mmCIF file of C-alpha atoms and ligand atoms in Angstrom:
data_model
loop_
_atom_site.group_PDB
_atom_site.id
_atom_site.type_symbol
_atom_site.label_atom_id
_atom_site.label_comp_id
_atom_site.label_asym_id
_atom_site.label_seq_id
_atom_site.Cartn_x
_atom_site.Cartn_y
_atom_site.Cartn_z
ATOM 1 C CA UNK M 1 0.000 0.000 0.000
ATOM 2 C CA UNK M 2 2.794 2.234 1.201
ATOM 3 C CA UNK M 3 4.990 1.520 -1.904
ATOM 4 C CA UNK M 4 2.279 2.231 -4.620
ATOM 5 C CA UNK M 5 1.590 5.568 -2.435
ATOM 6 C CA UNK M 6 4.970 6.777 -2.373
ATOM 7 C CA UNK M 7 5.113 5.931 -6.348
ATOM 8 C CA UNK M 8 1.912 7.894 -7.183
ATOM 9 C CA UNK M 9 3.233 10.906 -5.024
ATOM 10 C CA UNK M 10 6.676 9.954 -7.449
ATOM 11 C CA UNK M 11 4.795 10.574 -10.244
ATOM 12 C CA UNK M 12 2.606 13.864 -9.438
ATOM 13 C CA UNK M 13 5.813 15.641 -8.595
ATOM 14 C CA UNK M 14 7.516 14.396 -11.614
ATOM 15 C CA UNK M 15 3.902 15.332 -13.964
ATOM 16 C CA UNK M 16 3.981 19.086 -12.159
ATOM 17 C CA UNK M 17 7.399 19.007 -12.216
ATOM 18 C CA UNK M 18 7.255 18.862 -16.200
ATOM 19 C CA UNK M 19 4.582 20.808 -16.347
ATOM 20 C CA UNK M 20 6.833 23.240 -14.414
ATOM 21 C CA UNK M 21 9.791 23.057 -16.673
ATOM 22 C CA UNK M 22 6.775 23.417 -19.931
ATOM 23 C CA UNK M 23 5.327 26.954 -18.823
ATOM 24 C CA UNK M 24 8.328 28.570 -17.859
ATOM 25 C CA UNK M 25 8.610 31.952 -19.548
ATOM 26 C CA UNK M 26 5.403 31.149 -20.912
ATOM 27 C CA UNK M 27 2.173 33.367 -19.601
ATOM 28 C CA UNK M 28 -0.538 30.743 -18.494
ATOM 29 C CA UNK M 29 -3.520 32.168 -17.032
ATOM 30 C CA UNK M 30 -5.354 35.190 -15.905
ATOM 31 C CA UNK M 31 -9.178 36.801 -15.858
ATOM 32 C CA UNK M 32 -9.303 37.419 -19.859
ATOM 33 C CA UNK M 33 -8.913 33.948 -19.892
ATOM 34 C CA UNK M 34 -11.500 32.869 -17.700
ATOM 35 C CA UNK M 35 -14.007 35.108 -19.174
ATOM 36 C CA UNK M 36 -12.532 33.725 -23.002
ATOM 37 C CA UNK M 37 -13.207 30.319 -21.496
ATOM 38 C CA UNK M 38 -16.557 30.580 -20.024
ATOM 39 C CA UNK M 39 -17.941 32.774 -23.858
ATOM 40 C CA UNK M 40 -16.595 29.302 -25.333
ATOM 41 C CA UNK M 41 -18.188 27.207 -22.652
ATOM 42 C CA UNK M 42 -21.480 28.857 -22.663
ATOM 43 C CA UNK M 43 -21.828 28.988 -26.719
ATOM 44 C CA UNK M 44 -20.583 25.040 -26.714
ATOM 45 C CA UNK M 45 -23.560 24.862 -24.450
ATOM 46 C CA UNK M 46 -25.750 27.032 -26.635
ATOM 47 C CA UNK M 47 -24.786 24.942 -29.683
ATOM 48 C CA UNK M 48 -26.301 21.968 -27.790
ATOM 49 C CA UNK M 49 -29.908 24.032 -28.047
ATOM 50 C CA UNK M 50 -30.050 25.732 -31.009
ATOM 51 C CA UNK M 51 -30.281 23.084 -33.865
ATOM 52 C CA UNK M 52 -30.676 25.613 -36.556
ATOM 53 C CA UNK M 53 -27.832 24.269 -38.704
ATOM 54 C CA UNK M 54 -26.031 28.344 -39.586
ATOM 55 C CA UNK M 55 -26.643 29.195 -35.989
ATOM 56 C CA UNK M 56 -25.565 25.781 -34.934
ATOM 57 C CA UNK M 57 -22.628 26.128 -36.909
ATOM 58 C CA UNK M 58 -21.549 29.837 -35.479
ATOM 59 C CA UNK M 59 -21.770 28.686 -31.813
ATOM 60 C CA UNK M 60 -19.777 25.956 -32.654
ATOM 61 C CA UNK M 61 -17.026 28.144 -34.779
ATOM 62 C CA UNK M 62 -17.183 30.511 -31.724
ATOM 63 C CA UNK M 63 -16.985 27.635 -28.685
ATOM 64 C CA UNK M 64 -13.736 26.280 -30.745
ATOM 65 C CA UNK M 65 -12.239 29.596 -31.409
ATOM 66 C CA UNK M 66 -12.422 30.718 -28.259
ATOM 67 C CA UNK M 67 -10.746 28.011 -26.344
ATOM 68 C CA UNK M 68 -8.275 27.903 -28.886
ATOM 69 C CA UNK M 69 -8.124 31.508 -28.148
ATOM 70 C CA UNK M 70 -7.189 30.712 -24.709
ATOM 71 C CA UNK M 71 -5.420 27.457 -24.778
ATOM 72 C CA UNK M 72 -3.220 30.329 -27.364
ATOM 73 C CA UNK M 73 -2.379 33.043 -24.701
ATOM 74 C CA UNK M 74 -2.109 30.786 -21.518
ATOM 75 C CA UNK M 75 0.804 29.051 -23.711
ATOM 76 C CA UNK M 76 2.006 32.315 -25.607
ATOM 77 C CA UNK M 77 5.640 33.522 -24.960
ATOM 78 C CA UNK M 78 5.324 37.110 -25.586
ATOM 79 C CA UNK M 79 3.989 37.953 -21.509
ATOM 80 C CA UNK M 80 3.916 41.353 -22.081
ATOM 81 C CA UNK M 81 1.781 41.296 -24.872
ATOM 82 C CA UNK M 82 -0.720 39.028 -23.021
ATOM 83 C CA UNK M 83 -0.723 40.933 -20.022
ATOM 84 C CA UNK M 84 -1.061 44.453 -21.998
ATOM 85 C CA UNK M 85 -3.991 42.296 -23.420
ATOM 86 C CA UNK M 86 -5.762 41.663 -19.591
ATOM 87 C CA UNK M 87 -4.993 45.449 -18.440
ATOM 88 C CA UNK M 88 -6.625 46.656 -21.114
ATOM 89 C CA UNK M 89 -9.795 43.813 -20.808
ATOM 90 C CA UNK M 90 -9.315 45.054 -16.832
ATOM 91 C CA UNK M 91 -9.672 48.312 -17.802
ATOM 92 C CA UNK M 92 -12.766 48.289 -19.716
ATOM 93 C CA UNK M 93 -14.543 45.917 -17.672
ATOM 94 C CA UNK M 94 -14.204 49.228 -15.061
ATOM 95 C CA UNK M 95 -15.244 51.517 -17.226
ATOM 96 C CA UNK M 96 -18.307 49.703 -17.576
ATOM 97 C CA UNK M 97 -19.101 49.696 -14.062
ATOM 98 C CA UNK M 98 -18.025 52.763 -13.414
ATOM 99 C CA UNK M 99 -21.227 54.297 -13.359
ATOM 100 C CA UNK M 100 -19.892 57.812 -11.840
ATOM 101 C CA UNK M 101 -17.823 59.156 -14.521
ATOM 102 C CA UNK M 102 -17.225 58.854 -18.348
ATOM 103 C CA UNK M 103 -14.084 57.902 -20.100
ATOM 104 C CA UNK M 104 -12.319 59.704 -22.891
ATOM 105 C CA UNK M 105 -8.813 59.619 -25.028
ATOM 106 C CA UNK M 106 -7.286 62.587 -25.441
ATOM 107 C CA UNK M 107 -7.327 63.697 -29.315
ATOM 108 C CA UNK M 108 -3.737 64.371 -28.987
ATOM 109 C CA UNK M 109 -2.053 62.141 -26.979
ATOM 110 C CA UNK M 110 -4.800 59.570 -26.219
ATOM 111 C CA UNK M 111 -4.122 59.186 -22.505
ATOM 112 C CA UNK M 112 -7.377 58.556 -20.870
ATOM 113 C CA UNK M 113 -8.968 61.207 -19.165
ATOM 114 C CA UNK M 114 -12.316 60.135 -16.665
ATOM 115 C CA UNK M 115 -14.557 62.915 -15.876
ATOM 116 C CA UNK M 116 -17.640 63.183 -13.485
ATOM 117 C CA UNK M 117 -21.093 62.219 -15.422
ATOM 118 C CA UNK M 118 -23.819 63.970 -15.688
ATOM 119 C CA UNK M 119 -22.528 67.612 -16.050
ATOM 120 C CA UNK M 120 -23.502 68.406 -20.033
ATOM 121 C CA UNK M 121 -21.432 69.875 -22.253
ATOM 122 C CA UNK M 122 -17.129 70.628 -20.738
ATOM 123 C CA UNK M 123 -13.931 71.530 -21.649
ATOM 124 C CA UNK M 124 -11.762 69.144 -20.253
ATOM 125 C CA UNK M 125 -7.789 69.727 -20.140
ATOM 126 C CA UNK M 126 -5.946 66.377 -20.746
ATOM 127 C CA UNK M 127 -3.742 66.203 -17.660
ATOM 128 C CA UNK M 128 -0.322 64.832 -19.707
ATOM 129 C CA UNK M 129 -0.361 67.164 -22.836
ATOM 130 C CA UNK M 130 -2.770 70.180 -21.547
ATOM 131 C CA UNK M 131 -4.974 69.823 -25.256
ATOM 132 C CA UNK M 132 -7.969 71.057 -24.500
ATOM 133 C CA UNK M 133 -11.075 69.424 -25.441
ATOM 134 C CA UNK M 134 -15.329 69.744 -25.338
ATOM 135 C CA UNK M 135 -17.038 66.924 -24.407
ATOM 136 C CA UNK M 136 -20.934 66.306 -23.111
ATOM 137 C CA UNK M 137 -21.009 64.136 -20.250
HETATM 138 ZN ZN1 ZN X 1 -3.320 64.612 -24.152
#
């Protein structure tokens, strides 16, 4: 008993130890991907419903493509790229919940510039380049 034990705990440490040694440098996982994942999930589960062959055929294009789309940037190399990639997703997901205040790019130098809601039409002075702009809110 205590010998096939001590071989299965053998082989889990040498499985994550490989899968160790396979995502280094590489980016694996983070909330883009979850969301990715669960689109895919819940139009696999869609497809299962809808027997309409073209919509059939689009959840099914869409479930594949998006865990391909993940199974892509939890192996990717380029880090930087895929975590510019979940700032960004971060980012939006806020400004969509940020009920308070609107969101705009500067003309100029397109930093992002949030501003109170709800106050009609103002000029707003981008903090980094000082372009002035008019925007309603
Ligand atoms: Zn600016």
């Amino acid at each position: 008993m205590n010998g096939l034990g001590g071989w299965f705990r053998q082989l889990t440490a040498k499985l994550s130890a490989a899968l160790r040694t396979f995502m280094v440098g590489r980016y694996g996982t983070d909330r883009l991907n979850m969301v990715i994942l669960s689109v895919g999930l819940v139009a696999s589960l869609l497809s299962v419903i809808f027997k309409f062959a073209p919509v059939n055929l689009a959840l099914f294009i869409l479930s594949y493509g998006m865990m391909f789309w993940a199974i892509f940037r939890t192996l990717s190399r380029k880090t930087y790229k895929r975590y510019q990639e979940n700032r960004k997703f971060l980012q939006f997901m806020g400004r969509i919940k940020d009920r308070e205040h609107r969101y705009f790019d500067c003309p100029k130098c397109r930093q992002m510039v949030r501003v109170p809601r709800g106050k009609g039409k103002i000029s707003i002075t981008c903090p980094r380049c000082r372009e002035k702009f008019v925007k309603k809110t």
